Amino acid sequence: MQSTQQRAQLQRQIWQIANEVRGSVDGWDFKQYVLGTLFYRFISENFSTYIEGGDENVDYAALSDDVITPEIKDDAIKTKGYFIYPSQLFVNVVKSADTNENLNTDLAKIFLDIESSANGYPSEPDIKGLFADFDTTSNRLGNTVSEKNKRLSAVLKGVAGLSFGEFEEHQIDLFGDAYEFLISNYAANAGKSGGEFFTPQSVSKLIAQLAMHKQDKVNKIYDPACGSGSLLLQAKKHFDAHIIEDGFWGQEINHTTYNLARMNMFLHNINYDKFEIVLGDTLTQPEFIDDKPFDAIVSNPPYSVKWIGSDDPTLINDDRFAPAGVLAPKSKADFAFVLHALSYLSSKGRAAIVCFPGIFYRGGAEQKIRKYLVENNYVETIISLAPNLFYGTSIAVNILVLSKHKSDTKTQFIDASKLFKSQTNTNILEEKHIEEIIKSFDTKEDIAHFATSVEFEKIAENDYNLSVSSYVEAEDTKEKIDIKELNAELKTTVAKIDKLRAEIDTIVAEIEA
């Protein structure tokens, strides 16, 4: 079976399973169990493959836990970041799932053991709490232990029935694709809350290409509001892994989404020592201060969320915000995320950030921040996208590209609002649309009604308005009418009418006579 066909079939199966096993439970509430089970199967097969080391005579799942020595365990944790005993493997738990009266408590213990295996090792922060949202005692699974076990068994059996083949490189890709497919479907069906943690794949691809444009290698890639990690992982898909030298870095404020992001890294075969995903508020508790700068930054931060802003008098002296001389409004933190990203950006890198369009033309503090960005020549390009590309909102958002190595003082504006393919619930960017945007971004050539580069002075004269529509003239699609030609046609038509009337009058007169 061809890879695309296999993926499509796998996706149909996994979504069918996800809907069947949840029963009357809301899909959004149930997502942790399906996603967590898929992750449990992945790390079990990944770990078994590592232990077996390609020796066909070794079947790790068939071994007794007693044969595992402390040395074997220690070495495995140092390499993989965690340890799973043979009896704890997904394949072995599934075998007795239907008849195991202690399934929910057994699973809870297995998940705790896997997380605890990393205690005291460098991987501890990356493994700790991974299964925290997989609550085997939750009433979402049922009111009795029997009901809980029945539903857990159904999830385990369903995921076990998915065909990923042998655990090789292309099968690892299938695991990752299945996980992202599930996340995107949950996001699409969750409305606004779903859009807050997942950036659609087509937009992620564009953002990754903008941030890493013409960089042969980057030290590391960073997302200050990483959600489920989809933007970071698009960078991995688009570029060979070796050019992202030190891995993937991100911070996320939502605990559940933070766990999804870490699982997502493992499911895309990114080992614990190649990613740093942390939990916390990026604006008030920023991590990685000692690890910056980053050569590539990608982000889709929440639009116009409230933050503490000027209520915290220390923030105006924060290295991230002080250079602009003003804080983003308390009711709209958009530019706080932008300034944070700029502060973390290296002198050779780019940041590509999804932004609410209002921040580019509103007055007050936001205008002052725009002035700071423009006068310091940090704004390379602003791209307006089509509406309805994101889950949970129909807003036509913008992408702001920041750079600290511009070769001129112009700012580019691209109107890509007409580039999209309409689907049932949302629009998408096709590959040809992404290519057209990237080509224009690369050449910086002026294209009528699509792209233009504007001198600093003109933007200053326009009160530092950075709205794309202020600089890219919209194409007039109204039918153009030649007045002279129209008058000539009218004159001819009137003459014909007069002639006809005269002929009719003659005929009438003859009849009356």
Coordinates of C-alpha atoms in Angstrom, one line a residue:
M1 CA 0.0 0.0 0.0
Q2 CA 1.3 3.4 -0.9
S3 CA 2.3 5.7 1.9
T4 CA -0.4 8.3 1.2
Q5 CA -3.1 5.6 1.0
Q6 CA -1.8 4.0 4.2
R7 CA -1.9 7.4 6.0
A8 CA -5.5 8.1 4.8
Q9 CA -6.7 4.7 5.8
L10 CA -5.0 5.0 9.2
Q11 CA -6.5 8.4 9.8
R12 CA -10.0 7.2 9.0
Q13 CA -9.6 4.2 11.4
I14 CA -8.2 6.2 14.3
W15 CA -10.9 8.9 14.1
Q16 CA -13.6 6.2 13.9
I17 CA -12.1 4.5 17.0
A18 CA -11.8 7.9 18.8
N19 CA -15.5 8.5 18.3
E20 CA -16.7 5.0 19.0
V21 CA -14.9 4.5 22.3
R22 CA -15.8 7.8 23.8
G23 CA -19.5 7.0 23.8
S24 CA -21.5 10.0 25.2
V25 CA -18.3 11.7 26.5
D26 CA -17.5 15.0 24.8
G27 CA -14.6 14.4 22.3
W28 CA -12.7 17.4 23.7
D29 CA -12.8 15.9 27.2
F30 CA -11.9 12.4 26.0
K31 CA -9.0 13.4 23.8
Q32 CA -6.4 12.7 26.5
Y33 CA -7.3 9.0 26.6
V34 CA -6.9 8.5 22.9
L35 CA -3.8 10.6 22.5
G36 CA -2.3 9.2 25.7
T37 CA -2.9 5.6 24.6
L38 CA -1.4 6.2 21.2
F39 CA 1.6 7.7 23.0
Y40 CA 1.8 4.7 25.3
R41 CA 1.9 2.3 22.4
F42 CA 4.6 4.4 20.6
I43 CA 7.0 4.6 23.5
S44 CA 6.5 0.9 24.2
E45 CA 7.4 -0.1 20.6
N46 CA 10.2 2.4 20.5
F47 CA 11.7 1.1 23.7
S48 CA 11.4 -2.5 22.7
T49 CA 13.1 -1.7 19.4
Y50 CA 16.0 0.0 21.3
I51 CA 16.5 -3.0 23.7
E52 CA 16.3 -5.6 21.0
G53 CA 19.0 -3.7 19.0
G54 CA 18.0 -5.4 15.7
D55 CA 18.6 -8.9 17.0
E56 CA 15.8 -11.1 15.7
N57 CA 16.4 -13.6 18.4
V58 CA 15.5 -11.1 21.1
D59 CA 11.8 -10.5 21.9
Y60 CA 11.7 -8.0 24.7
A61 CA 8.0 -8.3 25.3
A62 CA 8.4 -12.0 26.0
L63 CA 11.1 -11.6 28.6
S64 CA 10.5 -11.8 32.4
D65 CA 10.9 -8.5 34.4
D66 CA 13.4 -10.5 36.6
V67 CA 16.1 -10.6 33.9
I68 CA 16.4 -6.8 33.8
T69 CA 19.6 -5.8 35.7
P70 CA 20.2 -2.4 37.2
E71 CA 22.9 -1.9 34.6
I72 CA 20.5 -2.5 31.7
K73 CA 17.9 -0.1 33.3
D74 CA 20.5 2.6 34.0
D75 CA 21.9 2.5 30.5
A76 CA 18.4 2.5 28.9
I77 CA 17.3 5.6 30.9
K78 CA 20.5 7.5 30.0
T79 CA 19.8 6.8 26.3
K80 CA 16.0 6.9 26.0
G81 CA 15.1 9.0 29.0
Y82 CA 12.8 6.4 30.6
F83 CA 12.3 2.7 31.3
I84 CA 9.5 0.2 30.6
Y85 CA 9.6 -3.3 32.0
P86 CA 8.4 -6.1 29.6
S87 CA 5.2 -6.7 31.6
Q88 CA 4.4 -3.0 31.4
L89 CA 4.6 -2.8 27.6
F90 CA 1.5 -1.8 25.7
V91 CA 1.3 -5.1 23.8
N92 CA 1.3 -7.1 27.1
V93 CA -1.3 -4.9 28.8
V94 CA -3.6 -5.1 25.8
K95 CA -3.6 -9.0 25.9
S96 CA -5.5 -9.1 29.2
A97 CA -7.3 -5.8 29.0
D98 CA -10.8 -7.4 28.6
T99 CA -10.5 -9.6 31.7
N100 CA -8.3 -7.5 34.0
E101 CA -10.5 -6.2 36.8
N102 CA -7.7 -3.9 38.0
L103 CA -7.0 -2.4 34.5
N104 CA -7.5 1.2 35.6
T105 CA -5.2 1.0 38.7
D106 CA -2.7 -1.2 36.8
L107 CA -2.4 1.4 34.1
A108 CA -2.1 4.2 36.6
K109 CA 0.8 2.4 38.3
I110 CA 2.5 1.7 34.9
F111 CA 2.3 5.3 33.9
L112 CA 3.7 6.4 37.3
D113 CA 6.5 3.9 37.0
I114 CA 7.5 5.1 33.6
E115 CA 7.6 8.7 34.8
S116 CA 9.4 7.8 38.0
S117 CA 12.1 5.8 36.1
A118 CA 13.6 9.2 35.0
N119 CA 13.9 10.5 38.5
G120 CA 17.4 11.7 39.2
Y121 CA 18.4 11.5 35.5
P122 CA 18.8 14.5 33.0
S123 CA 15.5 13.4 31.4
E124 CA 13.4 13.9 34.5
P125 CA 11.8 17.2 33.6
D126 CA 11.0 15.9 30.1
I127 CA 9.3 12.8 31.4
K128 CA 7.7 14.0 34.7
G129 CA 3.9 14.3 34.5
L130 CA 3.6 13.1 30.9
F131 CA 0.6 11.0 31.8
A132 CA -0.9 13.5 34.3
D133 CA -4.0 14.0 32.2
F134 CA -4.6 10.3 31.6
D135 CA -6.8 10.0 34.7
T136 CA -7.8 6.3 35.0
T137 CA -10.1 7.1 37.9
S138 CA -12.1 9.9 36.2
N139 CA -15.9 9.7 36.0
R140 CA -15.6 10.6 32.3
L141 CA -14.7 6.9 31.8
G142 CA -17.7 5.7 33.8
N143 CA -19.3 5.8 37.2
T144 CA -18.1 2.3 38.3
V145 CA -14.7 0.6 38.1
S146 CA -16.2 -1.9 35.7
E147 CA -17.4 0.8 33.4
K148 CA -14.0 2.6 33.5
N149 CA -12.2 -0.6 32.7
K150 CA -14.5 -1.4 29.8
R151 CA -13.9 1.9 28.2
L152 CA -10.1 1.8 28.9
S153 CA -10.0 -1.6 27.3
A154 CA -11.9 -0.4 24.3
V155 CA -9.4 2.5 23.8
L156 CA -6.4 0.1 24.2
K157 CA -7.9 -2.5 21.8
G158 CA -8.8 0.2 19.3
V159 CA -5.3 1.7 19.2
A160 CA -3.8 -1.8 19.2
G161 CA -5.7 -2.6 16.0
L162 CA -4.1 0.3 14.1
S163 CA -1.5 -1.0 11.6
F164 CA 1.7 0.9 11.8
G165 CA 3.8 -2.1 10.6
E166 CA 7.3 -2.7 11.9
F167 CA 8.9 0.0 14.0
E168 CA 11.1 1.6 11.4
E169 CA 11.7 5.2 10.3
H170 CA 8.6 5.5 8.0
Q171 CA 6.4 3.8 10.6
I172 CA 7.6 6.4 13.2
D173 CA 6.4 9.0 10.8
L174 CA 3.0 7.3 10.7
F175 CA 2.8 7.5 14.5
G176 CA 3.6 11.2 14.4
D177 CA 1.1 11.9 11.6
A178 CA -1.6 10.0 13.4
Y179 CA -1.1 12.0 16.5
E180 CA -1.2 15.3 14.7
F181 CA -4.2 14.2 12.7
L182 CA -6.0 13.5 16.0
I183 CA -5.0 16.8 17.5
S184 CA -6.1 18.8 14.4
N185 CA -9.5 17.0 14.4
Y186 CA -10.0 17.6 18.1
A187 CA -9.0 21.3 17.5
A188 CA -11.4 21.6 14.6
N189 CA -14.3 20.3 16.6
A190 CA -13.5 22.2 19.8
G191 CA -14.1 25.7 18.4
K192 CA -12.2 28.6 20.0
S193 CA -10.5 26.4 22.7
G194 CA -9.1 24.2 20.0
G195 CA -7.6 27.1 18.0
E196 CA -5.7 28.2 21.1
F197 CA -3.4 25.2 21.1
F198 CA -3.1 24.1 17.5
T199 CA -1.9 26.0 14.4
P200 CA -3.2 24.3 11.2
Q201 CA -0.5 22.5 9.3
S202 CA -0.6 24.6 6.1
V203 CA 0.0 27.8 8.1
S204 CA 2.6 26.1 10.2
K205 CA 4.5 25.2 7.1
L206 CA 4.5 28.8 5.8
I207 CA 5.7 30.1 9.2
A208 CA 8.5 27.6 9.5
Q209 CA 9.7 28.5 6.0
L210 CA 9.7 32.2 6.7
A211 CA 11.6 31.8 10.0
M212 CA 14.2 29.5 8.5
H213 CA 14.5 31.1 5.1
K214 CA 18.0 30.8 3.6
Q215 CA 19.5 29.6 6.8
D216 CA 21.7 26.6 6.1
K217 CA 21.7 25.8 9.8
V218 CA 20.2 27.2 13.0
N219 CA 21.4 26.7 16.5
K220 CA 17.9 26.0 17.8
I221 CA 14.3 26.9 17.1
Y222 CA 12.0 28.4 19.7
D223 CA 8.2 28.9 20.2
P224 CA 7.3 31.1 23.2
A225 CA 3.6 30.0 23.1
C226 CA 4.1 26.5 21.7
G227 CA 0.7 24.9 22.2
S228 CA 0.9 21.3 21.1
G229 CA 4.2 21.9 19.4
S230 CA 2.9 21.8 15.8
L231 CA 4.9 24.9 14.7
L232 CA 8.2 23.5 16.0
L233 CA 7.5 20.2 14.4
Q234 CA 6.8 21.7 11.0
A235 CA 10.4 23.0 11.1
K236 CA 11.6 19.4 11.6
K237 CA 9.5 18.2 8.7
H238 CA 10.6 21.0 6.3
F239 CA 14.3 20.8 7.0
D240 CA 16.8 18.0 7.5
A241 CA 17.2 17.4 11.3
H242 CA 20.9 18.0 11.2
I243 CA 20.6 21.8 10.5
I244 CA 18.7 22.4 13.7
E245 CA 21.8 21.8 15.8
D246 CA 20.6 22.1 19.4
G247 CA 17.0 21.1 19.1
F248 CA 13.5 22.4 19.8
W249 CA 12.5 24.8 22.6
G250 CA 9.2 26.0 23.8
Q251 CA 7.1 27.3 26.7
E252 CA 3.4 26.8 27.2
I253 CA 1.1 28.1 29.9
N254 CA -1.7 25.4 29.7
H255 CA -0.7 22.2 31.6
T256 CA -2.7 19.8 29.4
T257 CA -1.3 21.3 26.2
Y258 CA 2.2 21.3 27.6
N259 CA 1.9 17.6 28.0
L260 CA 0.6 17.2 24.5
A261 CA 3.6 19.1 23.2
R262 CA 6.1 16.9 25.0
M263 CA 4.3 13.7 23.8
N264 CA 4.3 15.2 20.3
M265 CA 8.1 15.6 20.5
F266 CA 8.6 11.9 21.4
L267 CA 6.1 10.8 18.8
H268 CA 8.1 12.5 16.1
N269 CA 11.2 10.7 17.4
I270 CA 12.8 13.7 18.9
N271 CA 14.8 12.4 21.9
Y272 CA 14.6 14.0 25.3
D273 CA 18.0 15.6 24.9
K274 CA 16.9 17.4 21.8
F275 CA 13.9 19.3 23.1
E276 CA 13.2 21.7 26.0
I277 CA 9.5 22.2 26.6
V278 CA 8.6 24.0 29.8
L279 CA 5.4 24.9 31.7
G280 CA 4.8 28.5 32.6
D281 CA 3.7 32.1 31.7
T282 CA 6.1 33.3 29.0
L283 CA 5.3 37.0 29.7
T284 CA 5.8 37.0 33.4
Q285 CA 7.9 33.9 34.0
P286 CA 10.1 33.6 30.9
E287 CA 12.3 30.6 30.6
F288 CA 15.5 30.1 28.6
I289 CA 17.0 33.5 29.4
D290 CA 20.4 32.0 29.7
D291 CA 19.9 29.9 26.5
K292 CA 19.1 32.7 24.1
P293 CA 19.6 33.9 21.4
F294 CA 17.7 31.7 19.0
D295 CA 18.3 31.6 15.2
A296 CA 14.7 30.8 14.4
I297 CA 11.5 31.7 16.3
V298 CA 8.0 30.7 15.3
S299 CA 4.8 31.5 17.2
N300 CA 1.1 31.8 17.2
P301 CA 0.4 33.5 20.5
P302 CA -3.1 34.0 21.9
Y303 CA -4.8 37.0 20.3
S304 CA -5.5 40.1 22.5
V305 CA -5.3 38.3 25.9
K306 CA -5.1 40.2 29.1
W307 CA -1.9 40.4 31.0
I308 CA -0.6 42.2 34.1
G309 CA 1.2 44.9 32.1
S310 CA 1.6 48.2 33.8
D311 CA 0.1 46.8 37.1
D312 CA 3.6 45.3 37.6
P313 CA 6.0 48.3 37.8
T314 CA 9.0 46.1 37.3
L315 CA 8.1 45.0 33.8
I316 CA 9.0 48.4 32.2
N317 CA 12.6 47.7 33.3
D318 CA 12.5 44.1 31.9
D319 CA 15.2 43.7 29.2
R320 CA 12.5 42.5 26.8
F321 CA 10.2 45.5 27.1
A322 CA 12.4 48.4 28.3
P323 CA 13.9 49.3 24.8
A324 CA 10.4 50.1 23.5
G325 CA 9.8 52.5 26.4
V326 CA 6.2 51.3 26.8
L327 CA 4.4 48.1 27.7
A328 CA 1.7 46.5 25.6
P329 CA -1.8 47.4 26.9
K330 CA -3.1 45.3 29.8
S331 CA -6.1 44.3 27.7
K332 CA -4.1 43.3 24.7
A333 CA -0.8 41.4 25.2
D334 CA -0.1 40.9 21.5
F335 CA 2.9 43.2 21.4
A336 CA 4.3 41.8 24.6
F337 CA 4.7 38.5 22.8
V338 CA 6.3 40.2 19.9
L339 CA 8.8 42.1 22.0
H340 CA 9.6 38.9 23.9
A341 CA 10.4 37.1 20.7
L342 CA 12.5 40.0 19.4
S343 CA 14.5 39.9 22.6
Y344 CA 15.2 36.2 22.2
L345 CA 16.2 36.5 18.5
S346 CA 19.8 36.2 17.3
S347 CA 21.5 38.7 15.0
K348 CA 21.3 36.3 12.1
G349 CA 17.8 34.9 12.7
R350 CA 14.2 35.6 11.9
A351 CA 11.0 35.4 13.9
A352 CA 7.7 34.6 12.2
I353 CA 4.7 35.5 14.4
V354 CA 1.0 35.2 13.8
C355 CA -0.7 38.5 14.9
F356 CA -4.1 39.9 15.3
P357 CA -4.4 42.6 12.5
G358 CA -5.6 45.4 14.9
I359 CA -2.2 45.8 16.5
F360 CA -0.9 47.2 13.2
Y361 CA -3.1 50.2 13.1
R362 CA -4.4 51.0 16.6
G363 CA -3.0 54.0 18.5
G364 CA -1.7 54.5 22.0
A365 CA 1.0 52.2 23.3
E366 CA 0.7 49.9 20.3
Q367 CA 1.6 52.7 18.0
K368 CA 4.7 53.6 20.1
I369 CA 5.8 50.0 19.9
R370 CA 5.4 50.0 16.2
K371 CA 7.5 53.2 16.0
Y372 CA 10.2 51.5 18.0
L373 CA 10.2 48.4 15.8
V374 CA 10.2 50.4 12.5
E375 CA 12.8 53.0 13.6
N376 CA 15.2 50.2 14.7
N377 CA 14.6 48.4 11.3
Y378 CA 13.3 45.1 12.8
V379 CA 10.2 44.7 10.7
E380 CA 11.1 42.8 7.5
T381 CA 7.7 41.7 6.2
I382 CA 4.0 41.8 7.2
I383 CA 1.7 39.3 5.4
S384 CA -2.1 39.4 5.5
L385 CA -3.6 36.0 5.1
A386 CA -7.1 34.8 4.0
P387 CA -9.9 34.6 6.6
N388 CA -11.0 31.4 8.2
L389 CA -7.6 29.6 8.1
F390 CA -7.6 28.9 11.8
Y391 CA -9.8 26.8 14.0
G392 CA -12.3 28.7 16.2
T393 CA -11.9 32.1 14.5
S394 CA -12.7 33.5 11.0
I395 CA -10.3 36.4 11.5
A396 CA -8.0 37.2 8.6
V397 CA -4.7 37.2 10.6
N398 CA -1.3 38.6 9.7
I399 CA 2.2 37.2 9.9
L400 CA 4.9 39.5 11.2
V401 CA 8.4 38.6 10.2
L402 CA 11.1 40.2 12.4
S403 CA 14.8 40.3 11.5
K404 CA 17.9 41.9 13.0
H405 CA 20.0 41.6 9.8
K406 CA 18.0 43.6 7.1
S407 CA 20.1 44.9 4.2
D408 CA 17.9 48.0 3.7
T409 CA 15.4 50.2 5.6
K410 CA 12.3 49.1 3.7
T411 CA 9.4 47.1 5.0
Q412 CA 7.7 44.6 2.8
F413 CA 3.9 44.2 2.7
I414 CA 2.2 41.2 1.1
D415 CA -1.5 40.8 0.6
A416 CA -2.1 37.1 0.4
S417 CA -5.7 37.3 1.4
K418 CA -6.8 35.9 -1.9
L419 CA -4.6 32.8 -1.7
F420 CA -6.6 29.9 -0.2
K421 CA -8.6 26.8 -1.0
S422 CA -12.1 26.7 0.4
Q423 CA -13.1 23.6 2.4
T424 CA -16.2 22.6 4.4
N425 CA -15.3 24.3 7.7
T426 CA -12.1 26.2 7.1
N427 CA -9.9 27.5 4.3
I428 CA -6.4 26.1 3.7
L429 CA -3.2 27.2 2.1
E430 CA -2.1 24.9 -0.7
E431 CA 1.5 24.3 -1.5
K432 CA 1.3 26.6 -4.5
H433 CA 0.0 29.4 -2.3
I434 CA 2.9 28.9 0.2
E435 CA 5.4 28.9 -2.7
E436 CA 4.0 32.2 -4.1
I437 CA 4.3 33.9 -0.7
I438 CA 7.8 32.6 -0.1
K439 CA 8.9 33.6 -3.6
S440 CA 7.7 37.2 -3.0
F441 CA 9.3 37.2 0.4
D442 CA 12.6 36.1 -1.1
T443 CA 12.8 38.5 -4.0
K444 CA 11.1 41.5 -2.3
E445 CA 9.9 42.6 -5.8
D446 CA 6.9 44.8 -6.1
I447 CA 3.9 43.1 -7.6
A448 CA 0.7 45.0 -8.3
H449 CA -2.0 44.4 -5.9
F450 CA 0.1 41.7 -4.1
A451 CA 3.4 42.9 -2.7
T452 CA 5.3 46.2 -2.2
S453 CA 8.3 47.4 -0.2
V454 CA 7.9 50.7 1.5
E455 CA 10.6 53.1 2.6
F456 CA 10.9 54.0 6.3
E457 CA 10.0 57.7 5.7
K458 CA 6.6 56.8 4.2
I459 CA 5.7 54.6 7.1
A460 CA 6.8 57.4 9.5
E461 CA 4.6 59.9 7.6
N462 CA 1.7 57.4 8.0
D463 CA 2.0 57.5 11.8
Y464 CA 3.7 54.0 11.8
N465 CA 0.6 52.3 10.5
L466 CA 1.7 48.8 9.4
S467 CA -1.6 47.6 8.0
V468 CA -1.1 45.8 4.7
S469 CA -4.1 47.4 3.1
S470 CA -2.5 50.9 3.7
Y471 CA 0.3 50.1 1.3
V472 CA -0.9 47.3 -1.1
E473 CA -3.6 48.7 -3.3
A474 CA -6.5 46.3 -3.7
E475 CA -7.3 45.3 -7.3
D476 CA -10.4 46.9 -8.7
T477 CA -12.5 43.9 -9.8
K478 CA -15.4 46.0 -11.0
E479 CA -16.1 46.0 -14.7
K480 CA -14.4 49.0 -16.4
I481 CA -16.7 51.0 -18.6
D482 CA -15.6 53.2 -21.5
I483 CA -18.0 56.2 -21.2
K484 CA -17.3 57.5 -24.8
E485 CA -18.0 54.0 -26.2
L486 CA -21.1 53.7 -24.1
N487 CA -22.4 57.1 -25.2
A488 CA -21.8 56.1 -28.8
E489 CA -23.7 52.9 -28.3
L490 CA -26.6 54.8 -26.7
K491 CA -26.7 57.2 -29.5
T492 CA -26.9 54.4 -32.1
T493 CA -29.6 52.6 -30.0
V494 CA -31.7 55.8 -29.7
A495 CA -31.4 56.3 -33.5
K496 CA -32.6 52.8 -34.1
I497 CA -35.5 53.2 -31.7
D498 CA -36.5 56.5 -33.4
K499 CA -36.5 54.8 -36.8
L500 CA -38.6 51.9 -35.5
R501 CA -41.1 54.3 -34.0
A502 CA -41.4 56.1 -37.3
E503 CA -41.9 52.9 -39.2
I504 CA -44.6 51.8 -36.6
D505 CA -46.3 55.2 -37.0
T506 CA -46.4 54.8 -40.8
I507 CA -47.9 51.3 -40.5
V508 CA -50.6 52.4 -38.0
A509 CA -51.5 55.4 -40.3
E510 CA -52.0 53.0 -43.3
I511 CA -54.2 50.7 -41.2
E512 CA -56.4 53.5 -40.0
A513 CA -56.8 54.9 -43.5

